[in-house]
Coordinates of C-alpha atoms and ligand atoms in Angstrom, one line a residue:
Chain A
X85 CA -4.8 4.5 19.9
X86 CA -8.2 3.7 20.4
X87 CA -8.9 4.6 17.1
X88 CA -6.5 2.0 15.5
X89 CA -7.9 -0.7 18.0
X90 CA -11.5 0.0 16.7
X91 CA -10.4 -0.2 13.2
X92 CA -8.4 -3.0 13.4
X93 CA -11.1 -5.1 15.2
X94 CA -13.5 -4.2 12.3
X95 CA -11.1 -4.7 9.5
X96 CA -10.0 -8.3 10.8
X97 CA -13.4 -9.9 11.9
X98 CA -15.6 -10.8 9.0
X99 CA -18.0 -13.1 8.5
X100 CA -15.8 -16.1 7.3
X101 CA -13.5 -15.9 9.8
X102 CA -15.9 -15.7 12.7
X103 CA -17.9 -18.7 11.2
X104 CA -14.9 -20.7 10.6
X105 CA -13.7 -20.4 14.4
X106 CA -17.0 -20.7 15.9
X107 CA -17.6 -23.9 14.2
X108 CA -14.4 -25.2 15.6
X109 CA -15.4 -23.8 18.8
X110 CA -18.8 -25.7 18.5
X111 CA -17.1 -29.0 17.8
X112 CA -15.2 -28.4 21.4
X113 CA -18.0 -28.0 23.0
X114 CA -19.9 -31.0 21.2
X115 CA -16.9 -33.2 22.5
X116 CA -16.9 -31.5 25.9
X117 CA -20.4 -32.7 26.3
X118 CA -19.8 -36.2 24.8
X119 CA -17.5 -36.4 27.6
X120 CA -20.0 -35.6 30.4
X121 CA -22.4 -38.0 28.9
X122 CA -20.4 -41.1 28.2
X123 CA -17.7 -41.1 30.8
X124 CA -18.2 -42.2 33.9
X125 CA -17.9 -39.5 36.7
X126 CA -14.5 -41.1 38.3
X127 CA -12.8 -40.8 34.8
X128 CA -14.5 -37.2 34.0
X129 CA -11.9 -35.0 35.3
X130 CA -9.2 -37.0 33.5
X131 CA -10.9 -37.0 30.3
X132 CA -12.3 -33.5 30.6
X133 CA -8.5 -32.3 31.3
X134 CA -7.1 -34.0 28.3
X135 CA -9.9 -32.7 25.9
X136 CA -9.2 -29.0 27.2
X137 CA -5.6 -29.5 26.8
X138 CA -5.6 -31.2 23.5
X139 CA -8.5 -29.5 21.7
X140 CA -8.8 -25.9 23.5
X141 CA -5.2 -25.4 24.2
X142 CA -3.9 -27.3 21.2
X143 CA -6.2 -26.4 18.5
X144 CA -8.4 -23.5 19.2
X145 CA -6.5 -21.2 21.1
X146 CA -3.7 -21.1 18.5
X147 CA -5.9 -21.2 15.2
X148 CA -7.8 -18.2 16.7
X149 CA -4.8 -16.4 17.6
X150 CA -3.3 -17.0 14.0
X151 CA -6.4 -16.3 12.1
X152 CA -7.0 -12.9 13.7
X153 CA -3.6 -11.7 15.1
X154 CA -1.8 -12.7 11.6
X155 CA -4.7 -10.5 9.7
X156 CA -4.4 -7.6 12.0
X157 CA -1.6 -5.9 10.1
X158 CA -1.0 -8.5 7.7
X159 CA -4.3 -7.4 6.0
X160 CA -3.6 -3.9 5.7
X161 CA -0.1 -4.4 4.5
X162 CA -1.0 -6.8 1.8
X163 CA -4.5 -4.6 0.6
X164 CA -2.2 -1.5 0.7
X165 CA -4.3 0.3 3.3
X166 CA -1.4 0.2 5.9
X167 CA -0.3 3.7 4.4
X168 CA -3.4 5.0 6.0
X169 CA -2.1 4.1 9.4
X170 CA 1.7 4.5 8.7
X171 CA 1.9 7.9 7.0
X172 CA 0.4 9.4 10.4
X173 CA 2.2 11.0 13.3
X174 CA 1.6 8.1 15.5
X175 CA 4.5 6.3 17.3
X176 CA 4.8 2.9 15.7
X177 CA 4.6 1.1 19.0
X178 CA 0.9 2.2 19.4
X179 CA 0.2 0.5 16.5
X180 CA 1.6 -2.8 17.4
X181 CA -0.2 -2.4 20.7
X182 CA -3.7 -1.6 19.2
X183 CA -3.4 -4.3 17.0
X184 CA -2.5 -6.7 19.9
X185 CA -5.2 -5.5 21.7
X186 CA -7.6 -6.0 19.1
X187 CA -6.5 -9.6 18.5
X188 CA -7.3 -10.5 22.3
X189 CA -10.4 -8.9 22.2
X190 CA -11.4 -11.4 19.6
X191 CA -9.7 -14.0 21.2
X192 CA -11.7 -13.7 24.3
X193 CA -15.0 -14.7 22.7
X194 CA -13.8 -17.0 20.1
X195 CA -11.2 -19.0 22.0
X196 CA -10.8 -18.0 25.6
X197 CA -14.5 -18.4 26.7
X198 CA -15.5 -21.4 24.5
X199 CA -12.4 -23.2 26.2
X200 CA -13.6 -22.3 29.5
X201 CA -17.0 -23.4 28.7
X202 CA -15.6 -26.7 27.4
X203 CA -14.1 -27.2 30.7
X204 CA -17.7 -26.5 32.3
X205 CA -19.6 -28.8 30.0
X206 CA -17.2 -31.7 30.4
X207 CA -17.8 -31.4 33.8
X208 CA -14.1 -31.7 34.7
X209 CA -14.3 -29.8 38.1
X210 CA -14.1 -25.9 39.4
X211 CA -10.2 -26.0 39.3
X212 CA -10.1 -27.1 35.7
X213 CA -12.4 -24.4 34.9
X214 CA -9.9 -21.6 36.4
X215 CA -7.2 -23.6 35.0
X216 CA -8.8 -23.5 31.6
X217 CA -9.2 -19.5 31.9
X218 CA -5.8 -19.1 33.1
X219 CA -3.9 -21.0 30.5
X220 CA -6.1 -20.3 27.8
X221 CA -5.7 -16.7 28.4
X222 CA -1.8 -16.8 28.8
X223 CA -1.6 -18.9 25.6
X224 CA -3.6 -16.4 23.6
X225 CA -1.2 -13.4 24.6
X226 CA 1.8 -15.5 23.7
X227 CA 0.5 -16.6 20.4
X228 CA -1.5 -13.4 19.2
X229 CA 1.9 -11.5 20.0
X230 CA 4.0 -14.0 17.7
X231 CA 1.3 -14.0 15.1
X232 CA 1.1 -9.9 14.8
X233 CA 4.5 -9.9 13.3
X234 CA 4.5 -13.1 11.3
X235 CA 1.4 -11.6 9.7
X236 CA 3.1 -8.4 8.7
X237 CA 6.2 -9.9 7.0
X238 CA 5.2 -13.2 5.8
X239 CA 2.8 -13.7 2.8
X240 CA 0.3 -16.5 2.9
X241 CA 0.9 -16.2 6.7
X242 CA -2.3 -18.6 7.1
X243 CA -0.5 -21.6 5.6
X244 CA 2.6 -20.9 7.1
X245 CA 1.4 -20.4 10.3
X246 CA -0.6 -23.3 10.1
X247 CA 2.4 -25.4 9.4
X248 CA 4.5 -24.3 12.2
X249 CA 1.5 -24.8 14.5
X250 CA 1.0 -28.3 13.2
X251 CA 4.7 -29.3 13.1
X252 CA 6.3 -27.5 15.7
X253 CA 3.7 -26.8 18.4
X254 CA 1.6 -30.0 17.7
X255 CA 4.1 -32.4 17.2
X256 CA 7.7 -31.4 18.3
X257 CA 6.7 -29.4 21.4
X258 CA 4.9 -32.7 22.8
X259 CA 7.8 -34.5 22.3
X260 CA 9.2 -33.7 25.7
X261 CA 12.8 -32.7 24.2
X262 CA 14.1 -29.1 24.6
X263 CA 12.0 -28.3 22.0
X264 CA 9.4 -28.0 24.6
X265 CA 10.8 -24.9 26.2
X266 CA 10.9 -23.4 23.2
X267 CA 7.2 -23.8 22.2
X268 CA 4.2 -21.6 23.6
X269 CA 2.4 -24.7 24.0
X270 CA 4.9 -26.1 26.4
X271 CA 4.5 -23.3 28.6
X272 CA 0.6 -23.3 28.4
X273 CA 0.5 -26.8 29.1
X274 CA 2.6 -26.6 32.3
X275 CA 0.5 -23.6 33.5
X276 CA -2.3 -25.6 32.6
X277 CA -1.4 -28.7 34.7
X278 CA -0.3 -26.8 37.6
X279 CA -3.4 -24.9 38.0
X280 CA -5.6 -27.9 37.2
X281 CA -3.7 -30.0 39.8
X282 CA -2.6 -32.5 37.4
X283 CA 1.0 -34.0 36.7
X284 CA 3.0 -31.8 34.7
X285 CA 3.9 -32.6 31.2
X286 CA 7.4 -34.1 30.6
X287 CA 10.3 -31.5 30.5
X288 CA 8.3 -28.9 32.1
X289 CA 9.2 -25.7 33.3
X290 CA 8.6 -24.3 37.1
X291 CA 5.1 -22.6 37.5
X292 CA 6.7 -18.9 37.8
X293 CA 8.4 -19.4 34.5
X294 CA 5.4 -20.7 32.8
X295 CA 3.5 -17.6 34.3
X296 CA 6.1 -15.4 33.2
X297 CA 6.7 -17.0 29.8
X298 CA 3.7 -15.4 27.8
X299 CA 4.4 -12.1 29.0
X300 CA 8.0 -12.5 28.2
X301 CA 7.2 -13.7 24.6
X302 CA 4.5 -11.0 24.4
X303 CA 6.8 -7.9 25.2
X304 CA 9.6 -9.5 22.8
X305 CA 7.1 -10.0 19.9
X306 CA 6.0 -6.5 20.5
X307 CA 9.4 -5.1 20.1
X308 CA 10.1 -7.2 17.1
X309 CA 6.7 -6.3 15.8
X310 CA 7.3 -2.6 16.3
X311 CA 10.9 -2.6 14.8
X312 CA 9.5 -4.4 11.6
X313 CA 7.0 -1.4 11.3
X314 CA 9.6 0.9 11.3
X315 CA 11.6 -1.0 8.8
X316 CA 8.7 -2.0 6.5
X317 CA 8.3 -0.8 2.7
X318 CA 4.8 0.5 2.9
X319 CA 3.1 0.5 -0.7
Chain B
X114 CA 19.2 24.7 -4.2
X115 CA 16.6 27.4 -4.2
X116 CA 15.3 29.1 -1.0
X117 CA 12.1 28.3 -1.7
X118 CA 12.6 24.5 -2.0
X119 CA 9.9 22.5 0.0
X120 CA 11.1 19.0 -1.2
X121 CA 14.6 18.5 -2.0
X122 CA 15.4 15.4 -4.0
X123 CA 19.5 14.6 -3.8
X124 CA 20.9 11.8 -6.1
X125 CA 18.3 9.2 -5.1
X126 CA 18.3 5.8 -6.5
X127 CA 16.1 3.0 -5.6
X128 CA 16.8 -0.5 -6.5
X129 CA 14.3 -3.4 -6.2
X130 CA 16.4 -6.7 -6.4
X131 CA 17.9 -6.2 -9.9
X132 CA 15.4 -3.5 -10.8
X133 CA 16.6 0.3 -10.9
X134 CA 13.4 1.9 -10.4
X135 CA 15.1 5.3 -9.9
X136 CA 18.6 6.5 -10.7
X137 CA 20.3 9.2 -9.5
X138 CA 17.4 11.6 -9.3
X139 CA 17.9 15.1 -8.3
X140 CA 15.4 17.9 -8.2
X141 CA 13.8 20.5 -6.2
X142 CA 10.0 21.3 -5.7
X143 CA 8.7 24.4 -4.5
X144 CA 5.1 25.9 -3.6
X145 CA 2.5 25.8 -6.3
X146 CA 1.6 22.9 -8.7
X147 CA 4.2 20.7 -10.1
X148 CA 3.4 17.7 -12.0
X149 CA 5.5 14.5 -12.2
X150 CA 5.1 13.2 -15.8
X151 CA 6.0 9.9 -17.2
X152 CA 5.1 6.6 -18.5
X153 CA 3.9 3.6 -16.7
X154 CA 6.8 2.3 -14.9
X155 CA 8.9 5.1 -15.0
X156 CA 9.2 5.7 -11.2
X157 CA 6.7 8.0 -10.6
X158 CA 5.2 6.1 -7.5
X159 CA 8.6 5.1 -6.3
X160 CA 9.9 8.4 -6.2
X161 CA 6.7 9.8 -4.6
X162 CA 6.8 7.0 -1.9
X163 CA 10.5 7.8 -1.1
X164 CA 9.3 11.4 -0.5
X165 CA 7.0 10.4 1.9
X166 CA 9.2 8.0 3.6
X167 CA 7.3 4.8 2.7
X168 CA 10.3 3.5 1.4
X169 CA 14.1 4.4 2.3
X170 CA 16.2 5.3 -0.8
X171 CA 18.8 3.2 -1.9
X172 CA 21.1 5.8 -2.4
X173 CA 21.0 9.6 -1.9
X174 CA 18.4 11.6 0.3
X175 CA 15.2 13.5 0.4
X176 CA 14.1 16.4 2.6
X177 CA 10.9 17.7 3.3
X178 CA 11.2 21.4 4.7
X179 CA 14.7 20.0 5.7
X180 CA 13.6 17.3 7.4
X181 CA 14.2 13.6 6.7
X182 CA 11.0 11.7 6.1
X183 CA 11.1 8.1 7.6
X184 CA 13.7 9.1 10.0
X185 CA 11.3 11.8 11.7
X186 CA 7.6 11.2 12.4
X187 CA 6.7 14.7 12.2
X188 CA 7.2 14.8 8.7
X189 CA 3.8 13.1 8.4
X190 CA 2.1 16.0 9.6
X191 CA 3.6 18.3 6.9
X192 CA 2.7 16.1 4.2
X193 CA -0.8 14.6 2.6
X194 CA -0.5 11.9 0.6
X195 CA -2.9 10.3 -2.4
X196 CA -1.6 6.9 -2.8
X197 CA -2.0 5.3 -6.3
X198 CA -3.8 2.1 -5.2
X199 CA -7.5 2.1 -4.5
X200 CA -8.0 0.2 -1.5
X201 CA -9.5 2.0 1.3
X202 CA -10.7 0.6 4.7
X203 CA -14.0 -1.1 3.0
X204 CA -16.2 -1.2 6.0
X205 CA -16.0 2.5 6.9
X206 CA -18.1 5.1 5.4
X207 CA -16.5 8.3 3.8
X208 CA -16.9 10.5 6.7
X209 CA -15.4 7.7 9.1
X210 CA -12.4 7.0 6.7
X211 CA -11.7 11.0 6.4
X212 CA -12.3 11.4 10.2
X213 CA -10.1 8.8 11.4
X214 CA -7.4 10.5 9.0
X215 CA -8.1 13.7 11.0
X216 CA -8.3 12.0 14.6
X217 CA -4.7 10.0 13.5
X218 CA -3.3 13.3 12.5
X219 CA -4.1 15.2 15.8
X220 CA -6.5 17.5 14.0
X221 CA -8.2 19.7 16.7
X222 CA -11.9 18.9 15.4
X223 CA -11.5 15.8 13.3
X224 CA -15.3 15.7 12.5
X225 CA -16.0 19.2 11.2
X226 CA -12.6 18.8 9.5
X227 CA -13.4 15.8 7.7
X228 CA -16.7 17.1 6.6
X229 CA -14.9 20.4 5.3
X230 CA -12.4 18.1 3.7
X231 CA -15.2 16.1 1.8
X232 CA -17.1 18.9 0.7
X233 CA -13.8 20.2 -1.1
X234 CA -14.0 16.8 -3.4
X235 CA -17.9 17.3 -3.5
X236 CA -18.9 14.2 -1.7
X237 CA -21.8 14.1 0.6
X238 CA -20.5 13.6 4.4
X239 CA -24.2 12.1 5.1
X240 CA -23.4 9.2 2.7
X241 CA -24.2 6.2 5.1
X242 CA -22.8 3.7 2.3
X243 CA -19.4 2.0 3.2
X244 CA -16.8 3.0 0.8
X245 CA -16.4 -0.5 -0.2
X246 CA -19.6 0.2 -2.4
X247 CA -17.9 3.3 -4.0
X248 CA -17.0 3.7 -7.7
X249 CA -13.4 4.2 -9.1
X250 CA -14.0 8.1 -9.1
X251 CA -15.6 8.5 -5.6
X252 CA -12.6 6.2 -4.0
X253 CA -10.4 8.4 -5.7
X254 CA -11.9 11.5 -4.1
X255 CA -12.1 10.1 -0.8
X256 CA -8.4 9.5 -0.9
X257 CA -8.2 13.4 -1.6
X258 CA -10.0 14.3 1.2
X259 CA -8.2 12.2 3.6
X260 CA -5.0 13.7 2.4
X261 CA -6.5 17.4 2.9
X262 CA -8.1 16.7 6.1
X263 CA -5.0 18.3 8.5
X264 CA -4.3 20.7 6.0
X265 CA -0.8 19.8 5.2
X266 CA 1.9 22.2 3.6
X267 CA 2.8 19.5 1.0
X268 CA 0.1 17.5 -1.0
X269 CA 1.4 14.5 -2.9
X270 CA -0.9 13.1 -5.3
X271 CA -0.3 9.8 -7.4
X272 CA -2.3 9.7 -10.5
X273 CA -5.1 11.5 -8.7
X274 CA -7.0 12.1 -12.0
X275 CA -7.3 8.4 -12.8
X276 CA -11.0 7.0 -12.9
X277 CA -12.6 10.7 -13.0
X278 CA -14.9 11.5 -15.3
X279 CA -14.0 14.6 -17.7
X280 CA -16.2 17.0 -15.7
X281 CA -14.7 15.7 -12.3
X282 CA -11.2 16.0 -13.2
X283 CA -11.6 19.7 -14.2
X284 CA -13.2 20.2 -10.7
X285 CA -10.1 18.4 -9.5
X286 CA -7.8 20.5 -11.2
X287 CA -9.4 23.5 -9.8
X288 CA -8.9 22.1 -6.2
X289 CA -5.3 21.7 -6.9
X290 CA -4.9 25.3 -8.2
X291 CA -6.6 26.4 -5.0
X292 CA -4.4 24.3 -3.0
X293 CA -1.5 26.0 -4.9
X294 CA -2.9 29.6 -4.6
X295 CA -3.1 29.0 -0.7
X296 CA 0.9 28.6 -1.1
X297 CA 0.9 25.3 -0.4
X298 CA 3.3 22.8 -2.7
X299 CA 1.5 20.3 -4.6
X300 CA 3.1 17.4 -6.6
X301 CA 0.7 15.5 -8.9
X302 CA 1.9 12.4 -11.2
X303 CA 0.4 11.5 -14.2
X304 CA 1.1 9.4 -17.3
X305 CA -1.4 11.5 -19.4
X306 CA 0.3 14.7 -21.4
X307 CA -2.9 16.2 -21.7
X308 CA -3.8 16.1 -18.2
X309 CA -0.3 17.9 -17.6
X310 CA -1.3 20.5 -20.0
X311 CA -4.1 21.6 -18.0
X312 CA -2.3 22.0 -14.8
X313 CA -0.5 24.5 -16.3
X314 CA 2.6 24.2 -14.4
X315 CA 6.1 23.4 -13.7
X316 CA 7.0 19.6 -14.9
X317 CA 9.3 17.0 -13.9
X318 CA 9.4 14.3 -16.5
X319 CA 10.6 10.9 -15.5
X320 CA 11.2 7.9 -17.7
X321 CA 12.9 5.0 -16.8
X322 CA 14.0 5.8 -13.5
X323 CA 15.9 9.0 -14.8
X324 CA 14.9 12.5 -14.7
X325 CA 14.4 13.1 -18.2
X326 CA 13.2 17.1 -18.5
X327 CA 12.3 19.8 -16.0
X328 CA 10.9 23.2 -16.9
X329 CA 7.6 24.7 -17.4
X330 CA 4.9 22.9 -19.9
X331 CA 5.6 24.9 -22.8
X332 CA 9.4 24.2 -22.5
X333 CA 8.8 20.6 -22.2
X334 CA 6.1 20.7 -25.4
X335 CA 8.8 22.4 -27.5
X336 CA 11.5 19.9 -26.6
X337 CA 9.0 17.2 -27.6
X338 CA 8.1 18.9 -30.8
X339 CA 11.8 19.7 -31.9
X340 CA 12.6 15.8 -31.7
X341 CA 13.0 14.0 -35.0
X342 CA 10.0 12.4 -36.2
X343 CA 9.7 9.2 -37.9
X344 CA 7.1 8.8 -40.5
X345 CA 6.1 6.1 -42.6
X346 CA 4.9 7.0 -46.4
X347 CA 3.3 4.8 -48.6
X348 CA 3.8 5.2 -52.4
X349 CA 3.9 3.4 -55.8
X350 CA 7.4 4.3 -56.5
X351 CA 9.3 4.2 -53.2
X352 CA 12.8 4.3 -54.6
X353 CA 12.0 7.4 -56.7
X354 CA 10.2 9.2 -53.8
X355 CA 13.2 8.3 -51.1
X356 CA 15.8 9.7 -53.5
X357 CA 13.8 12.9 -54.0
X358 CA 12.9 13.2 -50.4
X359 CA 16.6 13.2 -49.5
X360 CA 17.2 16.5 -50.5
X361 CA 13.7 17.9 -49.4
X362 CA 13.3 20.5 -46.6
X363 CA 13.4 18.9 -42.9
X364 CA 14.4 15.7 -44.0
X365 CA 17.1 13.9 -41.8
X366 CA 17.0 10.6 -43.7
X367 CA 14.7 8.5 -45.9
X368 CA 15.0 4.7 -47.2
X369 CA 13.0 2.2 -48.7
X370 CA 11.7 -0.4 -46.4
X371 CA 9.1 -2.3 -48.8
X372 CA 7.6 -2.7 -52.2
X373 CA 5.7 0.4 -51.3
X374 CA 6.9 1.8 -48.2
X375 CA 9.3 4.6 -47.6
X376 CA 10.6 5.5 -43.6
X377 CA 11.7 9.2 -43.4
X378 CA 13.0 11.0 -40.3
X379 CA 12.2 14.7 -39.9
X380 CA 12.8 17.3 -37.6
X381 CA 9.5 19.7 -38.7
X382 CA 6.5 17.4 -39.5
X383 CA 4.6 20.3 -40.7
X384 CA 7.4 21.7 -43.1
X385 CA 7.8 17.9 -44.2
X386 CA 4.1 17.3 -44.7
X387 CA 4.2 20.4 -47.0
X388 CA 7.4 19.5 -49.2
X389 CA 6.5 15.8 -49.7
X390 CA 3.5 16.8 -51.8
X391 CA 5.9 18.7 -54.2
X392 CA 8.8 15.8 -54.6
X393 CA 5.8 13.6 -55.2
X394 CA 4.5 15.5 -58.0
X395 CA 7.7 16.2 -59.6
X396 CA 8.6 12.8 -59.6
X397 CA 5.5 11.5 -60.8
X398 CA 4.9 9.4 -57.8
X399 CA 1.1 8.3 -56.4
X400 CA 1.5 8.8 -52.6
X401 CA -1.4 7.1 -50.6
X402 CA -0.5 7.7 -47.0
X403 CA 1.9 9.5 -44.5
X404 CA 1.4 7.9 -40.7
X405 CA 3.6 9.1 -37.8
X406 CA 5.2 6.0 -36.4
X407 CA 6.2 7.6 -32.9
X408 CA 3.5 10.3 -31.9
X409 CA 2.8 8.0 -29.2
X410 CA 3.9 9.3 -25.7
X411 CA 6.3 6.6 -25.1
X412 CA 8.6 7.6 -28.0
X413 CA 8.3 11.2 -26.6
X414 CA 9.6 9.7 -23.1
X415 CA 12.3 7.7 -25.0
X416 CA 13.4 10.8 -26.9
X417 CA 14.1 12.8 -24.0
X418 CA 15.8 9.8 -21.9
X419 CA 18.1 9.3 -25.0
X420 CA 19.1 12.9 -25.4
X421 CA 20.5 13.1 -22.0
Ligands
ADP708 N1 7.8 -3.1 -4.6 C1 8.7 -3.2 -5.6 N2 9.4 -4.3 -5.9 C2 9.8 -4.5 -7.2 N3 9.9 -3.6 -8.2 C3 9.2 -2.5 -8.1 C4 8.5 -2.1 -6.7 N4 7.9 -0.9 -6.9 C5 8.2 -0.6 -8.0 N5 8.9 -1.5 -9.0 C6 9.4 -1.2 -10.1 O1 10.0 -0.1 -10.4 C7 9.9 0.4 -11.4 C8 9.2 1.8 -11.1 O2 7.9 1.7 -10.8 P1 6.8 2.7 -10.5 O3 7.6 3.7 -9.5 O4 5.6 2.2 -9.8 O5 6.5 3.6 -11.8 P2 5.3 4.4 -12.2 O6 4.5 4.9 -10.8 O7 6.1 5.6 -12.9 O8 4.3 3.5 -12.8 C9 9.0 -0.4 -12.1 O9 9.7 -1.2 -13.0 C10 8.3 -1.6 -11.3 O10 8.0 -2.8 -11.7
MG709 MG1 2.7 4.9 -10.4

């Protein structure tokens, strides 16, 4: 399994992708720094919270997951190298789990750490730093597991994934309707608010549900991706 | 089914939407080299993919040593596949690529096994360049090495001679022979008749998704040579020539097709060429060209399919 993990890590991470996501992360950190120097000390926790919530959880974490998780298995399927992993005596779930582990390993430096740094730079208090870590990690787990199978079966997954993120996660999920309960972001924001000691978003779930949700989503997505891998037509 | 059938294909059909890629193909393949011959689009790759379990048949069944691929993960231990596509894991070196294959195949000592496999295809295991920089021929050989690293009993190769220069082709064919001599089952697809001749082997001819003929190469060659051939003759008096040819040896049909053109169907080109000169002389016709119209492989395949 570690062989597949290393291979996926190596094939999915290229300069273009790394540069694009580091640029997004850099913008987030610049904004956080701007909060620190322009916002008064009394308003800073609130402003820092909004920035991490909107930019870190709302943009950086999901796009990082999309770019890397959807290509983890999507690239080999598209460029027809999947056969060199698939036609081996390896249980399919190991391919899924190794790919997820690789995607998460990339999410740490590209999304989770920058989100935490944003909280630090914006001077939002120690609770916000911990909350950023917890929420970014939970959201990364959920998003990565979803985009793994998504990339395997959807052609041009990046385009469709962005559409999904913008319309569903970015717009519908913030509407405070039942859709909030059907979005990763809804749970991540609830968890974030709880950990940061802020007022929960509208129609939030309980803390325990918000903690469990990413793991449930992750487990379900791993099962689904493994099922897809068993059924796929390998070129 | 014979006792030594390693690969059994039973009434296999494959549809891609409306496209019939394979239609009721049944055959068995035993140890030694077997060539899968057919023009582009005939269904060779599809058949090999089904044999490996990469895609399920729409109808029918395939067995490898009695096991059903795709249902039985252990089948992957028994087979080594050289896929048609060139793509490899680009950032890896040849040694890393083949060693990875060995590890995934649970080979005892993947590093030495990978080195040995690379030696078999005459690539340098010490080459530090990533395979991204490799030529088509080198990639082809890396693909063969990764298929042999676990010493599989069944080796399936999809157009493995593509992209190799003539010398490399001969070495590769020699390698296939050695594998066959070791008792392995080697199935090689090709759309080039001459290659198949050099493989000197049993042949499965596939065309338009159907198994068109099976046998050894010489039987197939004879079948091909026995078919009616169509020729175009250029002459100054086409009517007189056509009339005279209708009675000539080996001619099945002859008709005028233009001011200076006659089309002839014959069962024996050599005999016909011999006869036509006599007819022309006798009827005082000046013959200025004789062109075979269907000597390309495609028409050979079409004939074999139509015969069934
Ligand atoms: N994945 C696929 N989807 C749709 N059509 C396919 C697919 N794979 C093969 N075909 C079609 O099936 C036929 C046989 O293709 P293939 O097996 O690749 O032939 P060959 O390898 O002999 O050139 C062709 O008409 C091809 O277009
Ligand atoms: Mg092919």
